[in-house]
mmCIF file of C-alpha atoms in Angstrom:
data_model
loop_
_atom_site.group_PDB
_atom_site.id
_atom_site.type_symbol
_atom_site.label_atom_id
_atom_site.label_comp_id
_atom_site.label_asym_id
_atom_site.label_seq_id
_atom_site.Cartn_x
_atom_site.Cartn_y
_atom_site.Cartn_z
ATOM 1 C CA UNK A 426 -11.447 -3.608 0.961
ATOM 2 C CA UNK A 427 -13.397 -6.021 -0.535
ATOM 3 C CA UNK A 428 -16.418 -7.010 0.501
ATOM 4 C CA UNK A 429 -17.981 -10.495 -0.270
ATOM 5 C CA UNK A 430 -21.265 -12.668 0.701
ATOM 6 C CA UNK A 431 -20.937 -16.438 1.322
ATOM 7 C CA UNK A 432 -23.168 -19.160 1.590
ATOM 8 C CA UNK A 433 -22.259 -21.701 4.390
ATOM 9 C CA UNK A 434 -23.761 -24.972 3.574
ATOM 10 C CA UNK A 435 -23.928 -28.576 6.039
ATOM 11 C CA UNK A 436 -23.734 -31.490 4.511
ATOM 12 C CA UNK A 437 -23.976 -35.038 5.540
ATOM 13 C CA UNK A 438 -22.437 -38.339 3.844
ATOM 14 C CA UNK A 439 -24.287 -40.808 2.847
ATOM 15 C CA UNK A 440 -22.553 -43.872 1.207
ATOM 16 C CA UNK A 441 -20.307 -42.181 -1.273
ATOM 17 C CA UNK A 442 -21.880 -38.915 -1.745
ATOM 18 C CA UNK A 443 -22.582 -35.516 1.038
ATOM 19 C CA UNK A 444 -26.177 -34.479 0.850
ATOM 20 C CA UNK A 445 -28.045 -31.270 2.824
ATOM 21 C CA UNK A 446 -28.179 -31.324 6.400
ATOM 22 C CA UNK A 447 -30.994 -29.454 6.590
ATOM 23 C CA UNK A 448 -31.717 -30.446 10.463
ATOM 24 C CA UNK A 449 -27.741 -29.334 11.643
ATOM 25 C CA UNK A 450 -27.767 -27.865 14.793
ATOM 26 C CA UNK A 451 -24.127 -27.875 14.821
ATOM 27 C CA UNK A 452 -21.404 -25.096 15.514
ATOM 28 C CA UNK A 453 -19.559 -23.467 12.545
ATOM 29 C CA UNK A 454 -15.893 -22.291 13.437
ATOM 30 C CA UNK A 455 -14.332 -19.696 10.836
ATOM 31 C CA UNK A 456 -11.167 -18.780 9.796
ATOM 32 C CA UNK A 457 -9.626 -16.286 7.923
ATOM 33 C CA UNK A 458 -6.021 -15.644 6.840
ATOM 34 C CA UNK A 459 -7.024 -11.568 6.778
ATOM 35 C CA UNK A 460 -5.987 -10.699 10.314
ATOM 36 C CA UNK A 461 -7.506 -7.391 9.931
ATOM 37 C CA UNK A 462 -10.818 -8.193 8.449
ATOM 38 C CA UNK A 463 -14.031 -7.431 9.832
ATOM 39 C CA UNK A 464 -16.983 -9.698 9.846
ATOM 40 C CA UNK A 465 -20.154 -11.056 11.029
ATOM 41 C CA UNK A 466 -19.198 -14.598 10.202
ATOM 42 C CA UNK A 467 -18.106 -15.560 13.296
ATOM 43 C CA UNK A 468 -18.268 -19.024 15.467
ATOM 44 C CA UNK A 469 -22.225 -19.394 14.777
ATOM 45 C CA UNK A 470 -24.636 -22.553 16.242
ATOM 46 C CA UNK A 471 -27.081 -23.501 13.588
ATOM 47 C CA UNK A 472 -30.606 -23.286 14.481
ATOM 48 C CA UNK A 473 -33.384 -25.730 13.262
ATOM 49 C CA UNK A 474 -34.635 -22.631 11.463
ATOM 50 C CA UNK A 475 -31.199 -22.125 9.692
ATOM 51 C CA UNK A 476 -32.084 -25.315 7.404
ATOM 52 C CA UNK A 477 -28.374 -26.201 7.597
ATOM 53 C CA UNK A 478 -27.866 -22.952 5.714
ATOM 54 C CA UNK A 479 -26.258 -19.756 6.948
ATOM 55 C CA UNK A 480 -25.310 -16.408 4.582
ATOM 56 C CA UNK A 481 -22.303 -14.368 6.299
ATOM 57 C CA UNK A 482 -20.926 -11.007 4.969
ATOM 58 C CA UNK A 483 -17.101 -10.130 5.274
ATOM 59 C CA UNK A 484 -14.410 -7.273 4.780
ATOM 60 C CA UNK A 485 -11.237 -8.592 4.054
ATOM 61 C CA UNK A 486 -8.909 -5.426 4.213
ATOM 62 C CA UNK A 487 -5.043 -6.869 3.897
ATOM 63 C CA UNK A 488 -4.253 -6.730 -0.293
ATOM 64 C CA UNK A 489 -3.325 -9.937 -1.997
ATOM 65 C CA UNK A 490 -4.409 -13.364 -2.029
ATOM 66 C CA UNK A 491 -6.654 -14.215 1.441
ATOM 67 C CA UNK A 492 -8.501 -17.157 2.648
ATOM 68 C CA UNK A 493 -11.522 -17.846 4.513
ATOM 69 C CA UNK A 494 -12.695 -21.172 5.793
ATOM 70 C CA UNK A 495 -15.122 -22.987 8.065
ATOM 71 C CA UNK A 496 -15.171 -26.294 9.928
ATOM 72 C CA UNK A 497 -17.036 -28.221 12.232
ATOM 73 C CA UNK A 498 -15.113 -30.002 14.492
ATOM 74 C CA UNK A 499 -17.338 -33.357 14.871
ATOM 75 C CA UNK A 500 -16.623 -33.812 10.746
ATOM 76 C CA UNK A 501 -19.667 -32.407 9.580
ATOM 77 C CA UNK A 502 -18.714 -31.548 5.959
ATOM 78 C CA UNK A 503 -19.159 -27.990 5.634
ATOM 79 C CA UNK A 504 -19.129 -26.504 1.802
ATOM 80 C CA UNK A 505 -19.636 -22.807 0.429
ATOM 81 C CA UNK A 506 -19.943 -22.624 -3.200
ATOM 82 C CA UNK A 507 -19.149 -25.325 -5.078
ATOM 83 C CA UNK A 508 -18.529 -28.247 -2.849
ATOM 84 C CA UNK A 509 -15.493 -26.435 -1.507
ATOM 85 C CA UNK A 510 -14.753 -25.723 2.497
ATOM 86 C CA UNK A 511 -12.473 -22.621 1.924
ATOM 87 C CA UNK A 512 -12.422 -20.002 -0.614
ATOM 88 C CA UNK A 513 -9.787 -17.783 -2.391
ATOM 89 C CA UNK A 514 -10.693 -14.581 -2.727
ATOM 90 C CA UNK A 515 -7.671 -11.390 -4.581
ATOM 91 C CA UNK A 516 -7.693 -8.298 -2.428
ATOM 92 C CA UNK A 517 -6.771 -5.031 -4.856
ATOM 93 C CA UNK A 518 -5.906 -2.241 -1.981
ATOM 94 C CA UNK A 519 -7.495 1.152 -2.581
ATOM 95 C CA UNK A 520 -5.621 3.905 -4.539
ATOM 96 C CA UNK A 521 -5.510 7.610 -2.662
ATOM 97 C CA UNK A 522 -3.307 9.768 -4.774
ATOM 98 C CA UNK A 523 -1.198 8.881 -7.848
ATOM 99 C CA UNK A 524 2.051 10.447 -9.191
ATOM 100 C CA UNK A 525 3.552 10.047 -12.963
ATOM 101 C CA UNK A 526 7.129 10.488 -14.001
ATOM 102 C CA UNK A 527 8.631 9.517 -17.303
ATOM 103 C CA UNK A 528 10.039 6.391 -16.445
ATOM 104 C CA UNK A 529 8.000 4.868 -13.319
ATOM 105 C CA UNK A 530 5.065 5.568 -11.606
ATOM 106 C CA UNK A 531 3.437 5.624 -8.389
ATOM 107 C CA UNK A 532 -0.110 5.607 -5.849
ATOM 108 C CA UNK A 533 -0.756 5.865 -1.824
ATOM 109 C CA UNK A 534 -2.242 2.597 -0.824
ATOM 110 C CA UNK A 535 -5.159 3.115 1.140
ATOM 111 C CA UNK A 536 -4.120 0.900 4.592
ATOM 112 C CA UNK A 537 -0.136 0.546 3.453
ATOM 113 C CA UNK A 538 2.256 3.091 1.668
ATOM 114 C CA UNK A 539 3.309 3.925 -1.931
ATOM 115 C CA UNK A 540 3.863 1.307 -4.252
ATOM 116 C CA UNK A 541 5.424 2.284 -7.311
ATOM 117 C CA UNK A 542 6.465 0.035 -10.794
ATOM 118 C CA UNK A 543 8.662 0.776 -13.704
ATOM 119 C CA UNK A 544 12.361 1.762 -13.583
ATOM 120 C CA UNK A 545 14.478 1.531 -10.339
ATOM 121 C CA UNK A 546 17.419 2.374 -12.480
ATOM 122 C CA UNK A 547 18.228 5.138 -10.156
ATOM 123 C CA UNK A 548 16.558 3.417 -6.758
ATOM 124 C CA UNK A 549 13.260 5.224 -7.232
ATOM 125 C CA UNK A 550 11.429 2.204 -6.530
ATOM 126 C CA UNK A 551 13.315 1.270 -3.286
ATOM 127 C CA UNK A 552 13.565 -2.305 -1.514
ATOM 128 C CA UNK A 553 15.195 -3.766 1.234
ATOM 129 C CA UNK A 554 18.680 -5.325 -0.641
ATOM 130 C CA UNK A 555 17.457 -4.004 -3.544
ATOM 131 C CA UNK A 556 19.856 -3.710 -6.728
ATOM 132 C CA UNK A 557 20.290 -0.251 -9.525
ATOM 133 C CA UNK A 558 18.779 -1.714 -13.351
ATOM 134 C CA UNK A 559 15.749 -3.218 -11.921
ATOM 135 C CA UNK A 560 12.566 -2.770 -13.437
ATOM 136 C CA UNK A 561 9.167 -3.328 -11.236
ATOM 137 C CA UNK A 562 6.753 -5.034 -13.449
ATOM 138 C CA UNK A 563 3.895 -4.538 -11.029
ATOM 139 C CA UNK A 564 3.096 -2.380 -7.731
ATOM 140 C CA UNK A 565 6.287 -2.781 -5.646
ATOM 141 C CA UNK A 566 5.583 -1.488 -1.897
ATOM 142 C CA UNK A 567 8.574 1.165 -1.115
ATOM 143 C CA UNK A 568 9.642 -0.031 2.264
ATOM 144 C CA UNK A 569 11.359 3.034 2.853
ATOM 145 C CA UNK A 570 8.068 4.659 3.573
ATOM 146 C CA UNK A 571 6.238 2.622 5.841
ATOM 147 C CA UNK A 572 3.432 0.989 5.465
ATOM 148 C CA UNK A 573 0.975 3.226 7.273
ATOM 149 C CA UNK A 574 -0.468 5.443 4.375
ATOM 150 C CA UNK A 575 -2.408 7.310 7.031
ATOM 151 C CA UNK A 576 1.288 9.267 7.823
ATOM 152 C CA UNK A 577 1.763 10.412 4.354
ATOM 153 C CA UNK A 578 0.263 13.374 3.290
ATOM 154 C CA UNK A 579 1.745 13.736 -0.506
ATOM 155 C CA UNK A 580 3.726 11.827 -3.113
ATOM 156 C CA UNK A 581 5.378 13.263 -5.794
ATOM 157 C CA UNK A 582 7.622 11.180 -8.641
ATOM 158 C CA UNK A 583 10.670 12.967 -10.164
ATOM 159 C CA UNK A 584 12.944 11.689 -12.926
ATOM 160 C CA UNK A 585 15.460 9.705 -10.459
ATOM 161 C CA UNK A 586 13.553 9.832 -7.778
ATOM 162 C CA UNK A 587 9.937 9.607 -5.251
ATOM 163 C CA UNK A 588 9.707 11.435 -2.317
ATOM 164 C CA UNK A 589 6.573 11.794 0.165
ATOM 165 C CA UNK A 590 5.801 14.705 2.633
ATOM 166 C CA UNK A 591 4.778 13.023 5.863
ATOM 167 C CA UNK A 592 2.727 14.127 8.948
ATOM 168 C CA UNK A 593 5.337 15.273 10.501
ATOM 169 C CA UNK A 594 6.095 17.733 8.128
ATOM 170 C CA UNK A 595 9.274 16.715 7.001
ATOM 171 C CA UNK A 596 10.324 15.759 3.212
ATOM 172 C CA UNK A 597 11.420 11.824 2.722
ATOM 173 C CA UNK A 598 13.111 10.772 -0.711
ATOM 174 C CA UNK A 599 14.644 7.735 -2.357
ATOM 175 C CA UNK A 600 16.428 7.897 -5.463
ATOM 176 C CA UNK A 601 18.862 9.928 -6.607
ATOM 177 C CA UNK A 602 18.072 13.879 -5.719
ATOM 178 C CA UNK A 603 20.134 16.736 -5.280
ATOM 179 C CA UNK A 604 23.366 14.723 -7.628
ATOM 180 C CA UNK A 605 23.544 12.369 -5.107
ATOM 181 C CA UNK A 606 24.424 8.905 -6.496
ATOM 182 C CA UNK A 607 21.939 5.855 -5.174
ATOM 183 C CA UNK A 608 22.880 3.733 -2.204
ATOM 184 C CA UNK A 609 21.550 0.335 -1.609
ATOM 185 C CA UNK A 610 22.432 0.927 2.259
ATOM 186 C CA UNK A 611 20.511 4.371 2.783
ATOM 187 C CA UNK A 612 16.610 4.015 3.039
ATOM 188 C CA UNK A 613 16.247 8.022 2.355
ATOM 189 C CA UNK A 614 18.651 10.579 0.589
ATOM 190 C CA UNK A 615 19.268 13.343 3.110
ATOM 191 C CA UNK A 616 18.288 16.369 1.684
ATOM 192 C CA UNK A 617 17.488 17.910 5.270
ATOM 193 C CA UNK A 618 20.446 19.922 6.060
ATOM 194 C CA UNK A 619 20.080 23.876 6.449
ATOM 195 C CA UNK A 620 16.303 23.171 7.427
ATOM 196 C CA UNK A 621 15.282 22.667 4.206
ATOM 197 C CA UNK A 622 12.901 19.599 4.369
ATOM 198 C CA UNK A 623 11.376 20.356 7.538
ATOM 199 C CA UNK A 624 8.283 22.162 8.446
ATOM 200 C CA UNK A 625 7.367 21.760 4.842
ATOM 201 C CA UNK A 626 3.654 21.927 3.762
ATOM 202 C CA UNK A 627 3.822 21.285 0.363
ATOM 203 C CA UNK A 628 6.405 20.318 -1.965
ATOM 204 C CA UNK A 629 7.229 19.839 -6.099
ATOM 205 C CA UNK A 630 9.319 17.980 -7.951
ATOM 206 C CA UNK A 631 10.639 19.531 -10.979
ATOM 207 C CA UNK A 632 12.242 16.961 -13.481
ATOM 208 C CA UNK A 633 14.886 18.536 -15.097
ATOM 209 C CA UNK A 634 17.416 17.145 -17.143
ATOM 210 C CA UNK A 635 19.231 14.063 -15.463
ATOM 211 C CA UNK A 636 18.828 16.076 -11.650
ATOM 212 C CA UNK A 637 16.218 16.591 -10.217
ATOM 213 C CA UNK A 638 14.959 19.865 -8.643
ATOM 214 C CA UNK A 639 12.776 19.674 -5.270
ATOM 215 C CA UNK A 640 10.679 22.713 -3.892
ATOM 216 C CA UNK A 641 8.474 23.236 -0.894
ATOM 217 C CA UNK A 642 6.553 25.749 0.679
ATOM 218 C CA UNK A 643 7.570 25.695 4.405
ATOM 219 C CA UNK A 644 4.968 26.909 7.249
ATOM 220 C CA UNK A 645 6.207 30.497 7.472
ATOM 221 C CA UNK A 646 4.472 30.443 3.673
ATOM 222 C CA UNK A 647 8.702 30.818 2.372
ATOM 223 C CA UNK A 648 8.975 28.735 -1.035
ATOM 224 C CA UNK A 649 12.502 27.082 -0.896
ATOM 225 C CA UNK A 650 13.999 24.745 -3.716
ATOM 226 C CA UNK A 651 16.895 22.780 -3.866
ATOM 227 C CA UNK A 652 18.768 21.381 -7.041
ATOM 228 C CA UNK A 653 20.835 22.151 -10.020
ATOM 229 C CA UNK A 654 20.818 25.859 -10.933
ATOM 230 C CA UNK A 655 24.174 25.807 -13.426
ATOM 231 C CA UNK A 656 21.642 26.608 -16.328
ATOM 232 C CA UNK A 657 18.083 28.654 -15.955
ATOM 233 C CA UNK A 658 17.611 29.893 -12.521
ATOM 234 C CA UNK A 659 15.686 27.456 -10.858
ATOM 235 C CA UNK A 660 16.242 27.862 -7.367
ATOM 236 C CA UNK A 661 15.424 31.425 -8.019
ATOM 237 C CA UNK A 662 17.913 33.455 -6.458
ATOM 238 C CA UNK A 663 21.840 32.259 -7.167
ATOM 239 C CA UNK A 664 23.151 28.691 -6.449
ATOM 240 C CA UNK A 665 21.629 29.262 -2.734
ATOM 241 C CA UNK A 666 19.593 26.213 -1.517
ATOM 242 C CA UNK A 667 17.926 28.456 0.616
ATOM 243 C CA UNK A 668 14.315 30.175 0.759
ATOM 244 C CA UNK A 669 13.591 32.010 -2.355
ATOM 245 C CA UNK A 670 12.785 36.071 -2.522
ATOM 246 C CA UNK A 671 9.150 36.005 -4.166
ATOM 247 C CA UNK A 672 9.633 39.638 -4.849
ATOM 248 C CA UNK A 673 8.892 40.272 -7.841
ATOM 249 C CA UNK A 674 10.773 42.359 -10.290
#
């Protein structure tokens, strides 16, 4: 989150001007647009020793433009900073992990999920009602993965896909993976046939030509891959989409 300290000053009108209200003893109400903020800027009743000035701190946790404001129900003017009773603060999310491919980059954001930017030609930066051939010039949240970063253990990007490993030990992907066409109606590419994408502990995507190959290590410590095996034998055993025989030759 973003930590902010705010100085609040009570003002009273004298003619056309507002001057410091040093003996103010009213109650100030606090509001924030960030429902997840933690703060000691709660409703506060001024004391004589405050001299009309109060400093408080808060931590804004929701990324984006957030506002904090103070007001007095008895129409005493409350000002913070440069004569304003409201302040706008831009909250930057923290990146936990980063994955980069040829044409797009993704970050796992604390308190959110996966946000990506770059090419969306194959739906690898999928949002609701997306179109293909789209370019995301700014970080865009992949709604298919949800917005809970604590569920995501790993993130990988392929040349045409984006995949995450969640704490249920299953793989979830968007984009054009394993030769399947991009579909705007599907949130995740189905890679769970033959039980490949379950009980996974770690995984990697190998960028190979125009088709991504995805490999994982399962809880039983077996390695398994899926993808195109027609040139270099990258699946490890024939063209089967099952466990790899790790016996050395």
